[in-house]
Structure formats: structure tokens, C-alpha cells
Short mmCIF file of C-alpha atoms in Angstrom, two decimals:
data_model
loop_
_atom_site.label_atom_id
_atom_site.label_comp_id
_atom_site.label_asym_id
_atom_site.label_seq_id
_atom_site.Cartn_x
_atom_site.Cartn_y
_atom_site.Cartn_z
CA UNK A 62 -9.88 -58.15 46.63
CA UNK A 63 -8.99 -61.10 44.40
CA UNK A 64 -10.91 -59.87 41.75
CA UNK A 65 -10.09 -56.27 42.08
CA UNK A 66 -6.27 -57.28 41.56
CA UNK A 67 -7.16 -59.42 38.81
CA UNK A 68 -8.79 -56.66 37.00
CA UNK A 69 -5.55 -54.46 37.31
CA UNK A 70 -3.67 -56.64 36.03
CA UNK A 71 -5.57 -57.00 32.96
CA UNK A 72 -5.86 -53.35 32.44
CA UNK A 73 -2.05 -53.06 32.45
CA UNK A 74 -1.70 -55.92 29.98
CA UNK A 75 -4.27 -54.52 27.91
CA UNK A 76 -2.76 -50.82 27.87
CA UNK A 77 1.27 -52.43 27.66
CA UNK A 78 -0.34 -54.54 24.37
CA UNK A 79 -1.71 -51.05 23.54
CA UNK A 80 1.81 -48.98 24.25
CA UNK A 81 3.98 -51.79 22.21
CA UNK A 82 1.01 -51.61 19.28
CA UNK A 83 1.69 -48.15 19.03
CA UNK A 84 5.39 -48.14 19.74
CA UNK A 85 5.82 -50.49 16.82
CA UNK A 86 3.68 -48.74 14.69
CA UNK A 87 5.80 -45.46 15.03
CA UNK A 88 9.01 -47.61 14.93
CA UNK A 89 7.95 -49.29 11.81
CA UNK A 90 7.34 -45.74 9.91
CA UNK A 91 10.30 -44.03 11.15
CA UNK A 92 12.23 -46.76 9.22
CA UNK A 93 10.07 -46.44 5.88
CA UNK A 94 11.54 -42.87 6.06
CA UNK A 95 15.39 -43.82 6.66
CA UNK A 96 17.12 -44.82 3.85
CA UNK A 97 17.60 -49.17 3.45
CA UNK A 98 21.59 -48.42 3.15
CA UNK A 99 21.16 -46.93 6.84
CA UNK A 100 19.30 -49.52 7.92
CA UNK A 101 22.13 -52.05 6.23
CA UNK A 102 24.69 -50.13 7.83
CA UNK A 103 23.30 -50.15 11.60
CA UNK A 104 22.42 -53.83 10.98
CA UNK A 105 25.88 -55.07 10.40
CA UNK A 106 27.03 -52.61 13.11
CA UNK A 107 24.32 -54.31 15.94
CA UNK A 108 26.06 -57.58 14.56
CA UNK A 109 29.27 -56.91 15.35
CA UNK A 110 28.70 -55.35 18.43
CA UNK A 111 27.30 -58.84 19.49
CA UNK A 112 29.50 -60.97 18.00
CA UNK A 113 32.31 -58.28 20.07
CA UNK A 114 30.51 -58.34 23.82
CA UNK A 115 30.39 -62.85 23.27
CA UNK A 116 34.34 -62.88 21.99
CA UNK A 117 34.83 -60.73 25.27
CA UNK A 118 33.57 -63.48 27.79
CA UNK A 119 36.25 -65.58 29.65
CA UNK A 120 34.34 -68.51 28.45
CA UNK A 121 35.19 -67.79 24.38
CA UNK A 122 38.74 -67.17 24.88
CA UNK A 123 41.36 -69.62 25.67
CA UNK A 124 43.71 -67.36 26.12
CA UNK A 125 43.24 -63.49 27.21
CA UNK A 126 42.45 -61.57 24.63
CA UNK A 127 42.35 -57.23 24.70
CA UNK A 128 38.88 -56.18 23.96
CA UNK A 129 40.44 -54.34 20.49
CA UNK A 130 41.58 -57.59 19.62
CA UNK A 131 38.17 -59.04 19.86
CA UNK A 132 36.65 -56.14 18.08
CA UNK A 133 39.04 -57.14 15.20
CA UNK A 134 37.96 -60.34 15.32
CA UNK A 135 34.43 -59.80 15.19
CA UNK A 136 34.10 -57.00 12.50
CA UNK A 137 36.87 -59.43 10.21
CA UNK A 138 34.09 -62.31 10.50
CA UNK A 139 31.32 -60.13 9.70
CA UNK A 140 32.71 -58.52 7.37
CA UNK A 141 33.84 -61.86 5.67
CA UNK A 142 37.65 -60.51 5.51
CA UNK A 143 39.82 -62.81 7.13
CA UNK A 144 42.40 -60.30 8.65
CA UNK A 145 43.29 -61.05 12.48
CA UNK A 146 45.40 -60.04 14.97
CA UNK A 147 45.03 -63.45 17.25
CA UNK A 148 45.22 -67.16 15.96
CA UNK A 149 41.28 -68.00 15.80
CA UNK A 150 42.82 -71.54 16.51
CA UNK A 151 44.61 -71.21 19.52
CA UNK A 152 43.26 -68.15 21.29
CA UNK A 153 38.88 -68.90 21.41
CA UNK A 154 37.56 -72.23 22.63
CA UNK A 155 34.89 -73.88 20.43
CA UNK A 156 32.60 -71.24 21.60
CA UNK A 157 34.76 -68.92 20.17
CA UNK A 158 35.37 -70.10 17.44
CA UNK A 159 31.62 -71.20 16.94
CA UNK A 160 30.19 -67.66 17.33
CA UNK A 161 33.11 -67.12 14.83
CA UNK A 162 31.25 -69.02 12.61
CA UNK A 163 28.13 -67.79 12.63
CA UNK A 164 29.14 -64.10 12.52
CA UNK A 165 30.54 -65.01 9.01
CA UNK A 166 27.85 -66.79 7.79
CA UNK A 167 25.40 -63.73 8.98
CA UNK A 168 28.06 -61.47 7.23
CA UNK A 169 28.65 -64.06 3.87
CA UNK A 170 24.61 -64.29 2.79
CA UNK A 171 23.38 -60.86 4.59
CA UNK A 172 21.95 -60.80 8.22
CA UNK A 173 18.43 -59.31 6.99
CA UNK A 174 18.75 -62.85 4.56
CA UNK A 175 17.73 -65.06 7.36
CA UNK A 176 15.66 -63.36 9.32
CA UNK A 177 13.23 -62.78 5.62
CA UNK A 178 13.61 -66.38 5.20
CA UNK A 179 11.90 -67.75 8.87
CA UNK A 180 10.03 -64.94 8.08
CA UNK A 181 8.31 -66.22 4.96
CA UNK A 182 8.56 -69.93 6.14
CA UNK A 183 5.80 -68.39 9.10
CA UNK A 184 4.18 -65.42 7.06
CA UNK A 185 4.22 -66.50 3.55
CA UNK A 186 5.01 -63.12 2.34
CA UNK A 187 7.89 -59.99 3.42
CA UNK A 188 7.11 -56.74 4.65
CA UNK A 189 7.81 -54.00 1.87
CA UNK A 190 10.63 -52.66 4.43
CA UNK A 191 12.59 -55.53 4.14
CA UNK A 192 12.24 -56.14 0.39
CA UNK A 193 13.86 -52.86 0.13
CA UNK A 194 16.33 -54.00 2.11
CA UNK A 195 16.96 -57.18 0.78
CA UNK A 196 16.90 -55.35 -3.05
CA UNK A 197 19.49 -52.47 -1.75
CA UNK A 198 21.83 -55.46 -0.31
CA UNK A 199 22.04 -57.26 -2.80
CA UNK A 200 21.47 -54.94 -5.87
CA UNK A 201 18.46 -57.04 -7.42
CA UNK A 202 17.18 -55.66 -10.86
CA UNK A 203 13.47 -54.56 -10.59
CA UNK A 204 12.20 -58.10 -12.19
CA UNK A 205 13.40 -60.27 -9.58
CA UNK A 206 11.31 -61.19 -7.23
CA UNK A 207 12.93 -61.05 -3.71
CA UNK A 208 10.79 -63.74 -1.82
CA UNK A 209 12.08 -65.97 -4.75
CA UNK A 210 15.44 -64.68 -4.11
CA UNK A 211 15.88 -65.19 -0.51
CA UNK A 212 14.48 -68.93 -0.96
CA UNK A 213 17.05 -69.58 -3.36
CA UNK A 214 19.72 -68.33 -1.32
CA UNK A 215 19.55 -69.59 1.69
CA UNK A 216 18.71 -73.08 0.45
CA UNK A 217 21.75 -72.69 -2.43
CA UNK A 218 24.24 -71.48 0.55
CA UNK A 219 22.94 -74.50 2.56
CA UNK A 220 23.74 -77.23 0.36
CA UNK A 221 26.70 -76.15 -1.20
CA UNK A 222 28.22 -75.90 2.55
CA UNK A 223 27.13 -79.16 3.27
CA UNK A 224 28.45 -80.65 0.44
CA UNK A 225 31.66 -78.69 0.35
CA UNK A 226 32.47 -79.91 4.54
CA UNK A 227 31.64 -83.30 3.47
CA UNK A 228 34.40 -83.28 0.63
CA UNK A 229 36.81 -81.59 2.75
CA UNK A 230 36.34 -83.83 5.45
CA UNK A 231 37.45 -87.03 3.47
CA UNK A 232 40.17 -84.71 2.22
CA UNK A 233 41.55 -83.47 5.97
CA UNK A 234 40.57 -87.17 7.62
CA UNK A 235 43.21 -88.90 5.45
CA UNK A 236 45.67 -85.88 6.27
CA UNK A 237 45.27 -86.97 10.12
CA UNK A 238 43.72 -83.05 10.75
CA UNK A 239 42.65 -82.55 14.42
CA UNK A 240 39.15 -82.93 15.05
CA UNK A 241 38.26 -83.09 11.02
CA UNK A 242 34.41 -83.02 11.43
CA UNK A 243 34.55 -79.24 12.88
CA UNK A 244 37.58 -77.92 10.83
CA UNK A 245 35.76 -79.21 7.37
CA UNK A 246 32.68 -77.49 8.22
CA UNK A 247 34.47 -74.36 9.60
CA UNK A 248 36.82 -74.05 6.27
CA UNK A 249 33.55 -75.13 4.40
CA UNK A 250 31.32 -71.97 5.80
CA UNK A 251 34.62 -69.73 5.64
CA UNK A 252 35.37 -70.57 1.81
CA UNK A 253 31.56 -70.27 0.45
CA UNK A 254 31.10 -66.69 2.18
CA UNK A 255 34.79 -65.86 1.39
CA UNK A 256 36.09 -64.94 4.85
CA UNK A 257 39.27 -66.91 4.74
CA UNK A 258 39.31 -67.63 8.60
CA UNK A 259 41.36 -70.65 9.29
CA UNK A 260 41.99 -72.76 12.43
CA UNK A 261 45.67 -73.12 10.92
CA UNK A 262 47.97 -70.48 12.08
CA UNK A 263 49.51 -70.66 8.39
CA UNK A 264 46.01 -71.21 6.77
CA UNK A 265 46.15 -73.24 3.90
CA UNK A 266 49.86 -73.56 3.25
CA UNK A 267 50.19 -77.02 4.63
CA UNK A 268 47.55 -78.01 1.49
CA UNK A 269 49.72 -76.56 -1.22
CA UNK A 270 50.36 -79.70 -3.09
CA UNK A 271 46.64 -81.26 -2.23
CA UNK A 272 45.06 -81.23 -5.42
CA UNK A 273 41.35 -82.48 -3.58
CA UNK A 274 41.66 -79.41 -0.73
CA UNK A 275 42.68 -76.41 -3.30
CA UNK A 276 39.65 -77.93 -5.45
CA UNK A 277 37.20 -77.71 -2.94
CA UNK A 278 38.24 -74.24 -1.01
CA UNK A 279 38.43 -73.01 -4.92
CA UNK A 280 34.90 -74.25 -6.07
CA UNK A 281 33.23 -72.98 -2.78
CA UNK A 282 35.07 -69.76 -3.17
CA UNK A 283 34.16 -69.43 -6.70
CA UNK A 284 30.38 -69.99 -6.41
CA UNK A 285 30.11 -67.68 -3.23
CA UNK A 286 32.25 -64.48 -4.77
CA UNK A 287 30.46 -64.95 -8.28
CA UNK A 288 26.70 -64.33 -6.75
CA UNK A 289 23.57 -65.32 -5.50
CA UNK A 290 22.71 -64.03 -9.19
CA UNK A 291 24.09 -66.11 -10.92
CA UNK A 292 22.58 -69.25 -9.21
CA UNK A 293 19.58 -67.62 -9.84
CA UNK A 294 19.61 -67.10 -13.37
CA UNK A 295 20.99 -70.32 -13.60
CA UNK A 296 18.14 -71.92 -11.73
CA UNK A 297 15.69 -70.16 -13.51
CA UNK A 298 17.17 -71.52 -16.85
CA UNK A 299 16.88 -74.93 -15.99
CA UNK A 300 13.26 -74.52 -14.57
CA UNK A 301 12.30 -73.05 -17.95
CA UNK A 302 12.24 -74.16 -21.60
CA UNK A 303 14.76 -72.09 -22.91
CA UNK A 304 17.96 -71.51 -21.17
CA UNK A 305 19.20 -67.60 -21.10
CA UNK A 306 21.96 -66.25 -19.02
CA UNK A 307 21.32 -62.32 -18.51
CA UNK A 308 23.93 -59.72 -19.43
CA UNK A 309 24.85 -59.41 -15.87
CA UNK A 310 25.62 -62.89 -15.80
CA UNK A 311 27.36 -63.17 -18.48
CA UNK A 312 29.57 -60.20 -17.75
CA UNK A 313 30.24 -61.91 -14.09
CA UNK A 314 30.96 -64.92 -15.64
CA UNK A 315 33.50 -63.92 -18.21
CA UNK A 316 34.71 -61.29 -16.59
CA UNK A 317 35.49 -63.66 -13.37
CA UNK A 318 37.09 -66.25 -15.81
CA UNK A 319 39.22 -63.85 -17.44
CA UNK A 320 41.04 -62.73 -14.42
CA UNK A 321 41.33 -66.14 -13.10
CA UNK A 322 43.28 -67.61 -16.30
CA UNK A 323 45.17 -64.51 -16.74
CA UNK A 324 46.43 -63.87 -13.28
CA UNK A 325 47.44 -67.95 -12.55
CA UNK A 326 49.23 -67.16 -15.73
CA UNK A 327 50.79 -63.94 -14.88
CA UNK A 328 51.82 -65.60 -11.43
CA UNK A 329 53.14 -69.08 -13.23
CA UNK A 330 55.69 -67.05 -14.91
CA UNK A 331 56.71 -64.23 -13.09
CA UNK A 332 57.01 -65.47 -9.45
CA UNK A 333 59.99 -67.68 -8.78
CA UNK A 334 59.51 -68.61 -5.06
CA UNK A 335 56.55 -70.66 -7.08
CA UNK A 336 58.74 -71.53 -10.15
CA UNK A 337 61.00 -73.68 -7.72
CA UNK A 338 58.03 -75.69 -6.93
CA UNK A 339 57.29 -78.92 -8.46
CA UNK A 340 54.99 -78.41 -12.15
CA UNK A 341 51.99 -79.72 -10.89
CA UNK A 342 52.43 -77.99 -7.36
CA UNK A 343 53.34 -74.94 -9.02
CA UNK A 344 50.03 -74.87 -11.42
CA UNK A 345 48.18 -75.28 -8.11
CA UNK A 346 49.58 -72.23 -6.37
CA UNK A 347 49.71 -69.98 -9.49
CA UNK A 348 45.54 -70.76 -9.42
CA UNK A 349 45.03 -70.83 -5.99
CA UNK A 350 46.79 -67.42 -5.43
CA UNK A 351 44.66 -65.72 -8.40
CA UNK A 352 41.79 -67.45 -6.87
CA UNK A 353 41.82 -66.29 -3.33
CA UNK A 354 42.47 -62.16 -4.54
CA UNK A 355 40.03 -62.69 -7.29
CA UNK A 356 37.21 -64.35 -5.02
CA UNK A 357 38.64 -62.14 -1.93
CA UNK A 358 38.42 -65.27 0.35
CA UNK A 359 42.03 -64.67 1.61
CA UNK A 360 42.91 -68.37 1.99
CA UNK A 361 46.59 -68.66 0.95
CA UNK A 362 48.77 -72.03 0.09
CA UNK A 363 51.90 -69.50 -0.42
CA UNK A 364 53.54 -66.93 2.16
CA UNK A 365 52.39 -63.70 0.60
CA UNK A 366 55.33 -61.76 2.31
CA UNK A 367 57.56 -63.58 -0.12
CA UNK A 368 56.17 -62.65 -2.98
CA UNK A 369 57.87 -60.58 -5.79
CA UNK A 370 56.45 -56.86 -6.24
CA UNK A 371 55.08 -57.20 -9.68
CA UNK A 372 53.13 -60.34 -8.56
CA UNK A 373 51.82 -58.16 -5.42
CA UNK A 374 51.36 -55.52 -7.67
CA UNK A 375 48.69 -57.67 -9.61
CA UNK A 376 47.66 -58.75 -6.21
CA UNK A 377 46.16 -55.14 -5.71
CA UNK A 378 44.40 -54.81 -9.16
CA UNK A 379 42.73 -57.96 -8.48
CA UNK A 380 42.01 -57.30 -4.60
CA UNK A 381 40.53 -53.66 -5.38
CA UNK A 382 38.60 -55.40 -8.28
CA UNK A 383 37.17 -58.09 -5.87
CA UNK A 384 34.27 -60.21 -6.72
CA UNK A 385 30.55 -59.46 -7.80
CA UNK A 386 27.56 -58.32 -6.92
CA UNK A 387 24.74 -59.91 -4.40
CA UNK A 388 27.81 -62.48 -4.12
CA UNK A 389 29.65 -63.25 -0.75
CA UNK A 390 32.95 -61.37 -1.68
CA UNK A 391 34.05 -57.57 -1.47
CA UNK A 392 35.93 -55.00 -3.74
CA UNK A 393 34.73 -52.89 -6.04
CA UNK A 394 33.20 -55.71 -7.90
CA UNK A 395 33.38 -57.43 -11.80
CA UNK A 396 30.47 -54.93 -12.86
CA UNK A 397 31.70 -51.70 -11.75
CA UNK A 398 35.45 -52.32 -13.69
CA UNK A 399 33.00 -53.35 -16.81
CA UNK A 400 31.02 -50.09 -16.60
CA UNK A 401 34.27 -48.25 -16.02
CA UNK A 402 35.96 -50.18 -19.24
CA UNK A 403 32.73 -49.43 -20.99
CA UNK A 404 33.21 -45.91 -20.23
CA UNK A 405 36.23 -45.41 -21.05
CA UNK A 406 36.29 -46.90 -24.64
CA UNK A 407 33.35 -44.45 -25.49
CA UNK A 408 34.93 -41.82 -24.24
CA UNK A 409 37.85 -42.37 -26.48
CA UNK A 410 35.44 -43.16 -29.42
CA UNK A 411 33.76 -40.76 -28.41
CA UNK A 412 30.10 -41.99 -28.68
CA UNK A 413 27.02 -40.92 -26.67
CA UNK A 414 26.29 -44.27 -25.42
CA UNK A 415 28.58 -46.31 -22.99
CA UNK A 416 28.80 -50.20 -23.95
CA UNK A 417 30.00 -53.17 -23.24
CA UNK A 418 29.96 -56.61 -25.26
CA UNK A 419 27.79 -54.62 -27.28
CA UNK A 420 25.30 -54.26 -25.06
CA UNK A 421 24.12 -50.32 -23.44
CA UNK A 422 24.47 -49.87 -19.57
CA UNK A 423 22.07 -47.80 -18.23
CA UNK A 424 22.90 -44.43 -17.38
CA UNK A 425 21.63 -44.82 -13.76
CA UNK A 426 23.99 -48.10 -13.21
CA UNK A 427 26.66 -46.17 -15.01
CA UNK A 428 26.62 -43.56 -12.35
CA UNK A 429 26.35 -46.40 -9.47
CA UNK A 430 29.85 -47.97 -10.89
CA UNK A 431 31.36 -44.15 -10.87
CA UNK A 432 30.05 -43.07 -7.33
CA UNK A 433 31.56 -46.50 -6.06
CA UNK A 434 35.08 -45.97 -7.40
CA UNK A 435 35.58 -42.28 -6.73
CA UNK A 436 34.49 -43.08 -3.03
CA UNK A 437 37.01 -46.42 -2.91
CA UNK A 438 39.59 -44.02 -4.12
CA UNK A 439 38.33 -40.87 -1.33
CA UNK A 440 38.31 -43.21 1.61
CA UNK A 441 41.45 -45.33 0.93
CA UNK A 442 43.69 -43.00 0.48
CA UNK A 443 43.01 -41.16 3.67
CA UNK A 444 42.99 -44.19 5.47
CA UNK A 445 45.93 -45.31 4.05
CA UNK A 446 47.76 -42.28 5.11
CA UNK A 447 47.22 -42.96 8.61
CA UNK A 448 48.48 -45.89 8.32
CA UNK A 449 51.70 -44.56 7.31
CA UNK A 450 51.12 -41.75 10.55
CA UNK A 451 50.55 -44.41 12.81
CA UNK A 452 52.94 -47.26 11.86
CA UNK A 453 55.90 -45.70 10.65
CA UNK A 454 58.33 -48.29 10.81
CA UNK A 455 56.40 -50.80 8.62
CA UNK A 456 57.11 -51.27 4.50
CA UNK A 457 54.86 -48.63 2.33
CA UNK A 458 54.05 -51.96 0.56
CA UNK A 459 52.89 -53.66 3.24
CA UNK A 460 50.75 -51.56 4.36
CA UNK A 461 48.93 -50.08 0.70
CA UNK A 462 48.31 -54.13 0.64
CA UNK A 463 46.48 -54.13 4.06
CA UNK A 464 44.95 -51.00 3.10
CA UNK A 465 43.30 -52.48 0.06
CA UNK A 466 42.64 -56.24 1.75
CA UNK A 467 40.83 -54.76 4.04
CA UNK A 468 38.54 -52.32 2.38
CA UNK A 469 38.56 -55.05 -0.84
CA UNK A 470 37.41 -57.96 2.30
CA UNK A 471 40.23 -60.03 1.34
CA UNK A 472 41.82 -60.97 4.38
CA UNK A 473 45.65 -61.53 3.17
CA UNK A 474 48.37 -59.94 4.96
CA UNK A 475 52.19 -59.54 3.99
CA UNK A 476 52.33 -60.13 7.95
CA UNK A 477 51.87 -57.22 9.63
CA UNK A 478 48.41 -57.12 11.21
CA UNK A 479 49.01 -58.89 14.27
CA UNK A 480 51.65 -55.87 14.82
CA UNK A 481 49.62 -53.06 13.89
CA UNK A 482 49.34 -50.12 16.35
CA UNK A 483 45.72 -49.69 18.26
CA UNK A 484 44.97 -46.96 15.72
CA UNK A 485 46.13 -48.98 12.82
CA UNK A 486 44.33 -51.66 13.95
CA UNK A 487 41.19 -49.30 14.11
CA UNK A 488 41.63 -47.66 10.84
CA UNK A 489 41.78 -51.39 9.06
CA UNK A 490 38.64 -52.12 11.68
CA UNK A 491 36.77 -48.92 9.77
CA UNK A 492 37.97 -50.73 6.06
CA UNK A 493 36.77 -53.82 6.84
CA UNK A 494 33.16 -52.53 7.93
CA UNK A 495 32.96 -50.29 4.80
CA UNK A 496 33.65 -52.85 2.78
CA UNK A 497 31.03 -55.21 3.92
CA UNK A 498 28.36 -52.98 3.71
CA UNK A 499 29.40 -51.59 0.63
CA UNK A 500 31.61 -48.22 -0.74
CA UNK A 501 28.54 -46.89 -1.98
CA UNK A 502 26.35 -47.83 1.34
CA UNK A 503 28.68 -46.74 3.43
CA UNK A 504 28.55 -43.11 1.74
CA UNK A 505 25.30 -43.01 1.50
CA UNK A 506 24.68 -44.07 5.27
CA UNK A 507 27.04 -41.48 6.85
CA UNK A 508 25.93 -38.60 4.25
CA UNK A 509 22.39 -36.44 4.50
CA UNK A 510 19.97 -35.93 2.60
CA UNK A 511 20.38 -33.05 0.06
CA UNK A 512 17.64 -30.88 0.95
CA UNK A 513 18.56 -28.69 -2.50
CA UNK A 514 18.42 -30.94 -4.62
CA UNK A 515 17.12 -29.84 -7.91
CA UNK A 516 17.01 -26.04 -7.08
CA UNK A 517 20.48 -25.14 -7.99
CA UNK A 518 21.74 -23.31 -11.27
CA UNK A 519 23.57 -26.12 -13.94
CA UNK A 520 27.37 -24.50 -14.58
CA UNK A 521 29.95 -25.53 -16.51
CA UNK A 522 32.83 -27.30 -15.57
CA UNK A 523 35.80 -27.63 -17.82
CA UNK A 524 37.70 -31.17 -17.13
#
């Protein structure tokens, strides 16, 4: 009888080894036929969902918080944006505000970026499924090797957090912060992937005149919105005998320093709730307010709602801009405005190639940087009509600025989010998620495939 049952049972582990075998074998090709921004886009979506159904348990919250709320919550930290309707601080206990945490940093690097990495440190070596993933998500040119990549990454976003909560621990010990260890390593993780969460209810603004603390949030910013890319070309240089940034980098890299010495400048002048401000003080909030739109961390030493509105009007050319690509930031990113410049200045010369510094882009990146803008520009501006529908009694300024901090991942407010209606606060929800995964992605994830392609009659369109 014994060994009668014992035989069963190892028939039914033997076929359930069999089923799963066969399961995952049909699993694993139905995803080699979806396209990696689907995949991308019902990642981030499982993520949030998770990080949503945790925020909901009594044991997260120290106060009660409305399921929408937490929804906000969760999709703002995966999404890296920094927009909430609840004080992170005051309304999660350190569970909370530790899944907090780690939704950003799954959000800041990429939450298929992990799960390669433990899955080389086992395997050696990545399936071809995920290094189309990890190439679509980030945007890697065809010589890069993506095992490489992911190495680099994690073990660049690693140190430089660990370095950067060390620095701002010294800095928020001596300023007598409550319980310094976690806040240094919570505004450490939340600078580096650019989410702008803070455990202040005014974020940074108590730090305005701290030269060590707008240093620190600004370098971590910096190196997480300019890209993984860059610390990869860089590394690469210094491994090598000769040192040679690519074009990409160098575009990123000028590009990103342009706007930051041109929009402190812009700011210095022109904003006099900052002119009032002692020199030094002032220099540091002209930079640190360029900084946070440029990098889209969404940190702020200055009340945004008191700004003038040709300083927020720069605010939304550098928001909608954003930072660059395979970086931790959002917008439309450095590139895409080069390839549009590029365009442009052809056009008007009216030469068959499109340039810039010189250099030719690519006609297939060329169309990337288009089909990103127009679709930035076809979902914000419905979007940002409901938010006029639905929350009528709120400044058209205010709201174009949530509009584009959302779907830019920004994460500064003029004040008004916490007041939003349930289908504002949706609509903002949807900005936020597109913007993580990508304009582009986004499209591409929600569209079908075009079954005609290359069987239709060429017309001409005048323009």
C-alpha cells in the first residue's frame, strides 16, 4: 500500500515537472512574439500594482490613507516623479516608507535591471528575451554589450548611493535631522534615480542656504538624469588606452551643461523672490532650481508657487526637455531636442542630411526623436484638457505645470496635487506611468501591429 502511494506520488511530480516544462516553454515563446516595449509596459504596471496592494495594509500607513491615494503614491515612486497627494513622512510607517524606497529604486535603474543582474551572477550569461529588453529600456546602440551594461549599472548605482547617504548624513547629523541614518539614505536613493520623494513636508527648502546638502542632492541628481551611458563610455575610456567620449555622450554632456548654466542664469536675474536672498544663497537656488527641472528630480529649496511666470515658463521648456537617455530621469530627453534642432536647421538650409555638431544622425534615430515628440504633444494635450474639465476652479498655470511634471517625471507642484479631484488625480496617475516607461513605449505598447504595412500606395502630401 506504502509503495503503491509512493509511486503516485512520483508520477504526479513527474507529470507536474512535465506540465510546468511545457507551460514555460509556451510562456517563454509567446513573449519572443510580443513586442519588449509591451513587456516594459506590463512590467512596470505588475510593479506598481505591488508596491499599491503593500501601501494599502494597515501596517504601512500611519495614518488612513484612500486606496487612490496609495495608488498615487506607488505609481509616483515607480515612476521616479515625486508628485504626492499624502506627506510620505507623516502618513506610512518605516514600512511605508521602506517599500517607498524600493519601488523607486526598481523604477530609477529599470526593474528587468536587477533581476538580469542575479541572473548573470548565477547563469553567467542573459536570455536573448531579456537583452531585448534591457536594449529597448534603455536604448543601447547595437555595440554595447548588455551583460557589460547591466554590471556596470547596478554596481555604478550602488556606490554612488552609498557614497552620496554617507555625505548627506554628516551634512543632516550636524543639522540635528530626525533619525539621520534613514533620511540620508532615503534622500540619497531618491536624488540618484531622480524621484524627488522627501520625508520633509517642504522637501528641501529648509537646506536652501546649505552649500554641502544642495551639492550632494545636485551631484547625485546629475549623474543619475545624465545616464547609465555616460558612465559607461566613461568607464570604458579609462579601461582603455585612448580615451573617447561617443557623440551621444558628448551631446548629453553639453547639451545637459548648457541648460544648467543658462537656466541658473536666466533664474538669477529674472526671479526676485530669489533676488532678495542673500548672493551666495541666491546663486544656490538659481542652480538648484535649474537643476531639479533639468535632472527632473523635483527636489525644491524654493516654493515653486511663488515663482514669477517667465521663470515657470522656462520651468516647462526645461521639464518637457527632461534628462537623457538609459538615465534615471524623464521628459522628452537631451537627444530628442538635438535631433529636433538638427532638423530644423537643415530644413531651413535646406540640406538632405540632418546634423548636429557636425556630425549625421541616422535617419532611423531621427524618426525615434519625431515619433516621441508628436506623441508628448498628442497625449498631453488631451490630458491636460481634462484637467481643466475636472478641476475647474484651479489656475490654467497650475495645472499645464502638473500636466507637464508629471508626464516629464518631475515631481514639482505649484501646490495643487494634494487637492486634485479623483479624476485629476487619475489623469496625472496615467502621466506619470507614461512617462516612466517612455512616450514612445507607451505608444507602441497600447497600439497593434500594422498588419498592412508595406502594401499601401505612397501619396503625396502637401505640408
Amino acid at each position: 500500500m506504502l509503495k503503491g502511494f509512493i509511486m503516485r506520488v512520483t508520477r504526479m511530480i513527474g507529470a507536474t515537472r512535465k506540465f510546468l516544462a511545457v507551460a514555460s516553454l509556451h510562456v517563454h515563446r509567446f513573449m519572443r512574439r510580443i513586442h519588449p516595449a509591451k513587456l516594459i509596459f506590463a512590467g512596470y504596471a505588475f510593479y506598481m500594482a505591488l508596491g499599491w496592494a503593500i501601501l494599502c495594509l494597515p501596517v504601512s500607513q500611519s495614518v488612513p490613507v484612500v486606496p487612490l491615494d496609495n495608488l498615487f503614491t506607488a505609481v509616483s515612486a515607480v515612476s521616479t516623479t515625486g508628485l504626492v497627494t499624502v506627506d510620505p513622512g507623516t502618513s506610512y510607517t518605516f514600512l511605508g516608507e521602506l517599500v517607498i524606497l524600493l519601488l523607486i529604486q526598481a523604477g530609477g535603474i529599470g526593474y528587468m535591471t536587477l533581476g538580469s543582474f542575479v541572473m548573470m551572477a548565477t547563469a553567467q550569461h542573459l536570455s536573448p528575451l531579456r537583452e531585448r529588453l534591457a536594449r529597448t529600456a534603455f536604448t543601447l546602440p547595437e555595440d554595447v554589450s548588455v551583460g557589460s551594461f547591466i554590471r556596470t549599472v547596478v554596481i555604478y548605482t550602488l556606490v554612488i548611493e552609498l557614497v552620496g547617504a554617507c555625505l548627506l548624513y554628516l551634512q543632516f547629523a550636524a543639522s540635528g535631522v530626525d533619525n539621520a541614518v534613514w533620511s540620508s539614505i532615503f534622500h540619497s536613493v531618491s536624488a540618484f534615480c531622480t524621484a524627488g520623494f522627501s520625508l520633509n513636508p517642504n522637501s528641501l527648502e529648509n537646506f536652501r542656504g546649505d552649500v554641502g546638502v544642495n551639492a550632494t542632492i545636485s551631484a547625485l541628481s546629475i549623474l543619475g538624469a545624465m545616464g547609465f551611458l555616460i558612465a559607461w563610455d566613461v568607464w570604458r575610456g579609462l579601461t582603455r588606452r585612448s580615451f573617447a567620449l561617443s557623440f551621444t555622450s558628448k551631446v548629453i554632456l553639453k547639451l545637459t551643461g548648457a541648460f544648467l548654466l543658462v537656466g541658473a542664469a536666466v533664474i538669477f536675474v529674472s526671479e526676485p523672490g530669489i533676488a532678495a536672498l542673500p548672493s551666495g544663497e541666491r546663486l544656490l537656488a538659481s542652480f538648484f532650481q535649474t537643476m531639479t527641472t533639468t535632472t527632473t528630480v523635483g527636489f525644491n529649496t524654493h516654493p515653486i508657487s511663488t515663482l514669477t511666470p517667465a521663470v515657470i515658463v522656462l520651468l516647462f521648456f526645461l521639464m518637457a526637455i527632461g534628462a537623457s537617455p538609459s538615465g534615471t530621469g524623464g521628459g522628452l530627453k537631451t537627444t530628442t531636442f538635438a535631433a529636433m534642432i538638427g532638423l530644423v536647421r537643415s530644413t531651413v538650409r535646406r540640406r538632405p542630411e540632418i546634423t548636429f555638431f557636425n556630425r549625421v544622425i541616422a535617419p532611423a534615430r531621427l524618426q525615434l526623436a519625431m515619433a516621441s515628440s508628436a506623441y508628448f504633444v498628442m497625449l498631453m494635450t488631451p490630458a491636460f484638457f481634462l484637467l481643466c474639465l475636472t478641476e475647474p476652479g484651479k489656475d490654467f498655470e497650475a495645472l499645464l505645470f502638473e500636466a507637464i511634471s508629471a508626464i516629464g517625471t518631475v515631481g514639482l507642484s505649484m501646490g495643487i496635487t494634494g487637492s486634485l479631484s479623483d479624476f485629476g488625480k487619475l489623469t496625472v496617475i496615467l502621466l506619470m506611468f507614461a512617462g516612466r516607461v517612455g512616450i514612445l513605449t507607451f505608444g507602441i505598447a497600447l497600439a497593434s501591429k500594422d498588419e498592412e504595412a508595406g502594401k499601401r500606395e505612397q501619396e503625396d502630401l502637401l505640408v
